[in-house]
């Protein structure tokens, strides 16, 4: 693929409808409530012992509420809340570790939230020491140990400590550098603060640094976001995630503090995205897909070029061959063909642990057809094509016959030059790269059951 993304606002407006982001297939809305942990225990029992592990830990605490946020979080300034949570988290870790073989190797670890740096330096040290007593961590250069940080929640030696604890990748939210926008979303952090974090992280040897930006926030304009982009490009993060703000105040209470009158118009928002794509491409950022950009020498870009990129609940990842095991409230695991989600409140999560049960709230086991469709969607999102012979070799179906109704649904995208379908494959064209999510939706047999309002728009 080239780096020349084709921007056609009229075409994008025509296809810009709500749909899943496909961090899994089937998506999380298909997971079914459970009353016990039998499915999760079965998932561990059937796990391929040779498969490496990716561990995710959800730290739900935030000292401040960002009004745009739709994450599962507990907003509190009381740092004492963290200690009992960590006690329960260790209990969950020990329960799941007991179901794993002794030679299971961790190749990826991520602390997310919430704000993991809400934890004190002593608590972070204690947690990582406990994890290293429980698991074997890979020492390969490709091992990926990452943490989300909040620049406002760093003590003087926190970054140095994180590096000493083995973290080699950082991610943090910037969203926008304009003070008026920051005040409107209650996330005020100066350019100096952002630059200092970047500078110190570089000096400490973090090998990859990701920044999050959001377009569509209150008071944003094409001109104001251009100034933010100039500054961010000058800082040279290795990766950038540029997310679309979905204003859903009926679902996310903090968003009720954002006035819809302050949001950019649909046309302005689309112009901001188009300019962002052009500007980042000109600054030598490779468009990985689904709002993600990376330097050409970053692992994500290299993995995509080598045909080894994957997508799961961590987003785009270089470790898609791992079993993903989640810990903490609301975390999601993907073990073999099983998807498992923890309880989303601290009380129900702890109550399950008190009963010596893994805190499973919902689960789903992918069917053989689900797995074929998952490969189609993942291949399109990561590599912009899927080959029928590859599908037939991996699954007990004639993929051309099974997918015929879905291929017919793609006919409008074929006529618009966004997709090419022939006897061998389905391919996304250069013109269609920004709308690959729409192509994936044609293969989603569950989507028609849901109101589109449950998902954000594709652009």
Short mmCIF file of C-alpha atoms in Angstrom, two decimals, residues 108-454:
data_model
loop_
_atom_site.label_atom_id
_atom_site.label_comp_id
_atom_site.label_asym_id
_atom_site.label_seq_id
_atom_site.Cartn_x
_atom_site.Cartn_y
_atom_site.Cartn_z
CA UNK A 108 2.89 -8.60 26.19
CA UNK A 109 1.59 -6.68 29.19
CA UNK A 110 -0.52 -3.55 29.39
CA UNK A 111 -1.78 -1.45 32.31
CA UNK A 112 -4.80 0.59 31.27
CA UNK A 113 -7.72 2.36 32.83
CA UNK A 114 -8.66 4.72 34.24
CA UNK A 115 -5.28 6.10 35.17
CA UNK A 116 -2.67 3.48 36.13
CA UNK A 117 -0.40 6.23 37.42
CA UNK A 118 -3.09 6.96 40.03
CA UNK A 119 -1.22 4.17 41.86
CA UNK A 120 1.69 5.31 43.98
CA UNK A 121 5.22 4.42 42.95
CA UNK A 122 5.30 1.91 45.82
CA UNK A 123 2.06 0.29 44.63
CA UNK A 124 3.31 0.06 41.06
CA UNK A 125 6.51 -1.57 42.29
CA UNK A 126 4.61 -4.01 44.48
CA UNK A 127 2.24 -5.00 41.65
CA UNK A 128 5.04 -5.61 39.16
CA UNK A 129 7.06 -7.56 41.74
CA UNK A 130 4.02 -9.76 42.37
CA UNK A 131 3.49 -10.32 38.65
CA UNK A 132 7.08 -11.37 38.14
CA UNK A 133 6.69 -13.85 40.99
CA UNK A 134 3.67 -15.35 39.21
CA UNK A 135 4.61 -15.31 35.52
CA UNK A 136 7.57 -15.90 33.24
CA UNK A 137 8.20 -12.74 31.23
CA UNK A 138 9.89 -12.89 27.85
CA UNK A 139 13.21 -11.08 27.57
CA UNK A 140 13.05 -10.92 23.77
CA UNK A 141 13.52 -7.55 22.12
CA UNK A 142 10.01 -7.91 20.68
CA UNK A 143 8.38 -8.19 24.12
CA UNK A 144 5.88 -5.37 24.62
CA UNK A 145 5.31 -4.01 28.14
CA UNK A 146 3.21 -0.85 28.06
CA UNK A 147 1.32 1.47 30.39
CA UNK A 148 -1.09 4.36 29.97
CA UNK A 149 0.02 7.45 31.88
CA UNK A 150 -1.54 10.80 32.71
CA UNK A 151 1.10 13.57 32.56
CA UNK A 152 -0.76 15.29 35.42
CA UNK A 153 -0.38 12.19 37.62
CA UNK A 154 3.39 11.71 37.53
CA UNK A 155 5.66 12.08 40.53
CA UNK A 156 9.26 13.27 39.93
CA UNK A 157 10.66 9.74 39.53
CA UNK A 158 7.64 7.87 38.16
CA UNK A 159 8.84 7.56 34.56
CA UNK A 160 12.28 6.41 35.72
CA UNK A 161 10.64 3.83 37.97
CA UNK A 162 8.40 2.54 35.18
CA UNK A 163 11.42 2.02 32.96
CA UNK A 164 13.23 0.19 35.79
CA UNK A 165 10.18 -2.02 36.27
CA UNK A 166 10.49 -3.18 32.67
CA UNK A 167 7.98 -1.02 30.80
CA UNK A 168 9.25 -0.21 27.31
CA UNK A 169 6.25 1.59 25.78
CA UNK A 170 4.12 4.53 26.96
CA UNK A 171 0.76 5.85 25.87
CA UNK A 172 -0.84 9.07 27.01
CA UNK A 173 -3.73 11.31 26.12
CA UNK A 174 -3.14 14.81 24.82
CA UNK A 175 -6.46 15.20 22.96
CA UNK A 176 -5.91 18.90 22.12
CA UNK A 177 -3.41 21.59 23.12
CA UNK A 178 -5.75 24.59 22.88
CA UNK A 179 -6.54 25.88 26.38
CA UNK A 180 -10.15 26.73 25.51
CA UNK A 181 -10.76 23.17 24.36
CA UNK A 182 -8.95 21.71 27.39
CA UNK A 183 -11.05 23.76 29.81
CA UNK A 184 -14.26 22.70 28.04
CA UNK A 185 -13.43 18.99 28.49
CA UNK A 186 -11.78 19.37 31.94
CA UNK A 187 -8.36 18.12 30.88
CA UNK A 188 -5.97 21.02 31.27
CA UNK A 189 -2.31 20.19 30.67
CA UNK A 190 0.24 22.59 29.27
CA UNK A 191 2.39 22.10 26.20
CA UNK A 192 5.42 22.35 28.49
CA UNK A 193 4.14 19.44 30.57
CA UNK A 194 3.58 17.30 27.46
CA UNK A 195 7.02 18.15 26.07
CA UNK A 196 8.74 17.38 29.38
CA UNK A 197 7.14 13.92 29.54
CA UNK A 198 8.19 13.20 25.97
CA UNK A 199 11.74 14.41 26.56
CA UNK A 200 12.22 12.43 29.76
CA UNK A 201 10.71 9.27 28.23
CA UNK A 202 13.12 9.52 25.30
CA UNK A 203 16.09 9.96 27.63
CA UNK A 204 15.00 6.91 29.65
CA UNK A 205 14.90 4.72 26.56
CA UNK A 206 11.20 3.94 26.10
CA UNK A 207 11.23 2.47 22.62
CA UNK A 208 7.75 3.54 21.54
CA UNK A 209 5.60 6.46 22.70
CA UNK A 210 1.96 6.86 21.68
CA UNK A 211 -0.14 10.00 21.95
CA UNK A 212 -3.93 10.16 21.71
CA UNK A 213 -5.70 13.06 19.99
CA UNK A 214 -9.45 13.59 19.62
CA UNK A 215 -11.19 15.54 16.86
CA UNK A 216 -14.71 16.88 17.24
CA UNK A 217 -14.28 18.35 20.74
CA UNK A 218 -15.98 21.60 21.82
CA UNK A 219 -14.51 24.82 20.39
CA UNK A 220 -12.22 22.94 17.98
CA UNK A 221 -11.77 24.49 14.54
CA UNK A 222 -9.71 23.52 11.55
CA UNK A 223 -7.26 26.30 12.40
CA UNK A 224 -6.99 25.45 16.10
CA UNK A 225 -6.44 21.73 15.50
CA UNK A 226 -3.82 22.59 12.90
CA UNK A 227 -1.86 24.37 15.64
CA UNK A 228 -2.12 21.30 17.86
CA UNK A 229 -0.89 19.09 15.01
CA UNK A 230 2.10 21.38 14.38
CA UNK A 231 3.18 21.03 17.99
CA UNK A 232 2.59 17.27 18.18
CA UNK A 233 4.48 16.61 14.95
CA UNK A 234 7.37 18.64 16.34
CA UNK A 235 7.44 16.31 19.38
CA UNK A 236 7.67 13.26 17.07
CA UNK A 237 5.73 10.55 18.93
CA UNK A 238 6.22 7.08 17.44
CA UNK A 239 2.48 6.47 17.20
CA UNK A 240 -0.61 8.62 17.10
CA UNK A 241 -4.21 7.63 17.72
CA UNK A 242 -6.60 10.25 16.33
CA UNK A 243 -10.08 9.40 17.61
CA UNK A 244 -13.48 10.68 16.60
CA UNK A 245 -15.37 12.20 19.54
CA UNK A 246 -18.79 10.57 19.69
CA UNK A 247 -21.17 12.83 21.66
CA UNK A 248 -23.51 10.42 23.46
CA UNK A 249 -24.61 12.23 26.63
CA UNK A 250 -27.55 9.87 27.05
CA UNK A 251 -25.06 7.00 27.56
CA UNK A 252 -22.11 8.71 29.24
CA UNK A 253 -22.98 11.02 32.11
CA UNK A 254 -19.76 13.15 32.03
CA UNK A 255 -20.57 14.17 28.45
CA UNK A 256 -23.65 16.01 29.72
CA UNK A 257 -21.25 18.75 30.80
CA UNK A 258 -20.39 19.38 27.15
CA UNK A 259 -22.80 21.63 25.29
CA UNK A 260 -23.73 20.36 21.87
CA UNK A 261 -23.75 23.97 20.69
CA UNK A 262 -19.98 24.16 21.29
CA UNK A 263 -19.15 21.19 19.07
CA UNK A 264 -17.82 21.73 15.55
CA UNK A 265 -20.34 21.19 12.75
CA UNK A 266 -20.31 17.93 10.82
CA UNK A 267 -18.61 19.67 7.88
CA UNK A 268 -15.98 21.29 10.11
CA UNK A 269 -15.32 17.99 11.86
CA UNK A 270 -14.85 16.22 8.53
CA UNK A 271 -12.52 18.99 7.36
CA UNK A 272 -10.45 18.59 10.54
CA UNK A 273 -10.05 14.87 9.88
CA UNK A 274 -9.13 15.37 6.24
CA UNK A 275 -6.52 17.97 7.13
CA UNK A 276 -5.17 15.75 9.91
CA UNK A 277 -4.68 12.84 7.52
CA UNK A 278 -2.94 15.02 4.94
CA UNK A 279 -0.70 16.70 7.47
CA UNK A 280 0.37 13.51 9.24
CA UNK A 281 1.04 11.78 5.92
CA UNK A 282 3.22 14.71 4.83
CA UNK A 283 5.08 14.42 8.16
CA UNK A 284 6.01 10.79 7.35
CA UNK A 285 3.41 9.05 9.48
CA UNK A 286 2.12 5.80 8.02
CA UNK A 287 -1.65 5.29 8.20
CA UNK A 288 -2.04 1.90 9.88
CA UNK A 289 -5.83 2.07 9.82
CA UNK A 290 -8.84 2.87 12.04
CA UNK A 291 -7.51 6.22 13.32
CA UNK A 292 -3.97 4.93 13.96
CA UNK A 293 -0.75 6.36 12.56
CA UNK A 294 2.83 5.23 13.12
CA UNK A 295 6.33 6.16 12.07
CA UNK A 296 7.53 3.85 9.26
CA UNK A 297 10.16 2.34 11.59
CA UNK A 298 7.68 1.70 14.43
CA UNK A 299 6.76 -1.92 15.17
CA UNK A 300 3.14 -1.45 14.06
CA UNK A 301 4.12 -0.14 10.64
CA UNK A 302 6.77 -2.83 10.22
CA UNK A 303 4.34 -5.58 11.24
CA UNK A 304 1.78 -4.36 8.72
CA UNK A 305 4.39 -4.26 5.96
CA UNK A 306 5.38 -7.83 6.81
CA UNK A 307 1.77 -9.07 6.87
CA UNK A 308 1.98 -9.80 10.60
CA UNK A 309 -0.32 -7.13 12.07
CA UNK A 310 -3.27 -8.24 14.23
CA UNK A 311 -6.23 -6.61 15.88
CA UNK A 312 -7.81 -7.45 19.24
CA UNK A 313 -9.06 -5.71 22.40
CA UNK A 314 -5.69 -3.98 22.64
CA UNK A 315 -6.39 -2.43 19.23
CA UNK A 316 -3.77 -2.94 16.53
CA UNK A 317 -1.07 -5.18 17.93
CA UNK A 318 2.07 -7.05 16.98
CA UNK A 319 1.17 -9.87 19.39
CA UNK A 320 -2.09 -11.19 18.01
CA UNK A 321 -0.89 -14.79 18.38
CA UNK A 322 -1.16 -14.51 22.19
CA UNK A 323 -4.02 -15.49 24.45
CA UNK A 324 -5.22 -12.25 26.01
CA UNK A 325 -6.08 -12.52 29.71
CA UNK A 326 -7.76 -9.58 31.40
CA UNK A 327 -7.71 -8.72 35.11
CA UNK A 328 -9.71 -6.15 37.06
CA UNK A 329 -13.17 -4.64 36.63
CA UNK A 330 -14.61 -4.70 33.09
CA UNK A 331 -11.51 -6.30 31.55
CA UNK A 332 -11.98 -8.67 28.61
CA UNK A 333 -10.10 -11.87 27.85
CA UNK A 334 -9.77 -13.74 24.57
CA UNK A 335 -8.57 -17.29 25.16
CA UNK A 336 -8.69 -19.46 22.06
CA UNK A 337 -12.26 -19.27 20.78
CA UNK A 338 -13.64 -17.85 24.04
CA UNK A 339 -14.40 -14.22 24.87
CA UNK A 340 -14.87 -13.42 28.57
CA UNK A 341 -15.70 -10.14 30.28
CA UNK A 342 -15.32 -9.37 33.97
CA UNK A 343 -17.98 -7.67 36.07
CA UNK A 344 -18.00 -3.93 35.43
CA UNK A 345 -18.52 -2.69 39.00
CA UNK A 346 -16.06 -3.04 41.84
CA UNK A 347 -18.72 -4.51 44.17
CA UNK A 348 -19.89 -7.30 41.85
CA UNK A 349 -16.31 -8.07 40.80
CA UNK A 350 -15.25 -8.45 44.45
CA UNK A 351 -18.38 -10.46 45.33
CA UNK A 352 -17.48 -13.09 42.74
CA UNK A 353 -13.93 -13.32 44.09
CA UNK A 354 -15.31 -13.69 47.61
CA UNK A 355 -17.14 -16.79 46.39
CA UNK A 356 -13.88 -18.20 44.98
CA UNK A 357 -15.25 -17.66 41.48
CA UNK A 358 -13.54 -15.92 38.63
CA UNK A 359 -15.39 -12.62 38.19
CA UNK A 360 -16.95 -13.43 34.81
CA UNK A 361 -20.01 -11.37 33.87
CA UNK A 362 -20.43 -12.29 30.19
CA UNK A 363 -18.93 -14.78 27.76
CA UNK A 364 -19.17 -16.09 24.23
CA UNK A 365 -17.61 -18.99 22.36
CA UNK A 366 -17.02 -18.24 18.70
CA UNK A 367 -18.66 -20.69 16.29
CA UNK A 368 -16.80 -22.11 13.27
CA UNK A 369 -18.56 -19.56 11.06
CA UNK A 370 -17.70 -16.76 13.50
CA UNK A 371 -14.04 -17.70 13.21
CA UNK A 372 -14.11 -17.53 9.42
CA UNK A 373 -15.82 -14.14 9.49
CA UNK A 374 -13.36 -12.97 12.15
CA UNK A 375 -10.50 -13.81 9.79
CA UNK A 376 -12.19 -11.88 6.97
CA UNK A 377 -12.72 -8.78 9.09
CA UNK A 378 -9.26 -8.89 10.70
CA UNK A 379 -7.54 -9.38 7.34
CA UNK A 380 -9.36 -6.43 5.82
CA UNK A 381 -8.66 -4.15 8.79
CA UNK A 382 -4.99 -5.07 9.02
CA UNK A 383 -4.00 -5.87 5.44
CA UNK A 384 -6.80 -4.56 3.21
CA UNK A 385 -7.42 -7.91 1.57
CA UNK A 386 -8.53 -11.47 2.20
CA UNK A 387 -8.03 -14.50 -0.04
CA UNK A 388 -10.70 -17.16 -0.43
CA UNK A 389 -8.18 -20.01 -0.66
CA UNK A 390 -6.67 -18.97 2.68
CA UNK A 391 -10.14 -19.04 4.24
CA UNK A 392 -10.90 -22.46 2.77
CA UNK A 393 -7.61 -23.84 4.09
CA UNK A 394 -8.32 -22.61 7.62
CA UNK A 395 -12.05 -23.30 7.97
CA UNK A 396 -14.53 -26.11 7.09
CA UNK A 397 -16.48 -24.01 4.59
CA UNK A 398 -16.55 -23.08 0.95
CA UNK A 399 -15.93 -19.41 1.65
CA UNK A 400 -17.02 -18.22 -1.80
CA UNK A 401 -20.45 -19.81 -1.33
CA UNK A 402 -20.85 -18.88 2.34
CA UNK A 403 -19.96 -15.24 1.78
CA UNK A 404 -21.88 -14.73 -1.47
CA UNK A 405 -24.70 -12.66 0.14
CA UNK A 406 -22.08 -10.48 1.87
CA UNK A 407 -20.17 -9.96 -1.35
CA UNK A 408 -23.40 -8.88 -3.02
CA UNK A 409 -23.93 -6.33 -0.24
CA UNK A 410 -20.56 -4.81 -1.13
CA UNK A 411 -21.67 -4.05 -4.69
CA UNK A 412 -22.21 -0.30 -4.04
CA UNK A 413 -18.64 -0.06 -2.68
CA UNK A 414 -17.41 -1.95 -5.76
CA UNK A 415 -19.20 0.51 -8.06
CA UNK A 416 -17.68 3.43 -6.16
CA UNK A 417 -14.18 2.01 -6.63
CA UNK A 418 -13.67 1.28 -2.92
CA UNK A 419 -13.53 -2.52 -3.10
CA UNK A 420 -12.40 -5.04 -5.71
CA UNK A 421 -13.89 -8.54 -5.68
CA UNK A 422 -12.69 -11.29 -8.00
CA UNK A 423 -12.51 -15.10 -7.95
CA UNK A 424 -9.49 -15.05 -5.65
CA UNK A 425 -9.97 -12.29 -3.12
CA UNK A 426 -11.63 -9.21 -1.70
CA UNK A 427 -9.37 -6.15 -1.76
CA UNK A 428 -9.74 -2.63 -0.42
CA UNK A 429 -8.53 -0.02 -2.88
CA UNK A 430 -6.50 3.09 -2.07
CA UNK A 431 -9.73 5.03 -2.44
CA UNK A 432 -11.46 2.76 0.05
CA UNK A 433 -8.88 2.63 2.86
CA UNK A 434 -10.64 5.18 5.06
CA UNK A 435 -13.89 3.24 4.69
CA UNK A 436 -12.60 -0.27 5.36
CA UNK A 437 -14.78 -0.42 8.46
CA UNK A 438 -17.84 -0.18 6.20
CA UNK A 439 -16.61 -3.11 4.12
CA UNK A 440 -16.17 -5.18 7.29
CA UNK A 441 -19.74 -4.45 8.31
CA UNK A 442 -20.98 -6.36 5.25
CA UNK A 443 -19.57 -9.58 6.74
CA UNK A 444 -21.06 -9.01 10.21
CA UNK A 445 -24.14 -11.25 10.47
CA UNK A 446 -25.00 -9.85 13.91
CA UNK A 447 -25.08 -6.20 12.95
CA UNK A 448 -28.61 -6.14 11.56
CA UNK A 449 -29.95 -7.11 15.01
CA UNK A 450 -28.75 -3.90 16.61
CA UNK A 451 -29.72 -0.29 16.39
CA UNK A 452 -26.93 1.65 14.76
CA UNK A 453 -27.00 4.14 17.64
CA UNK A 454 -25.09 1.58 19.72
#
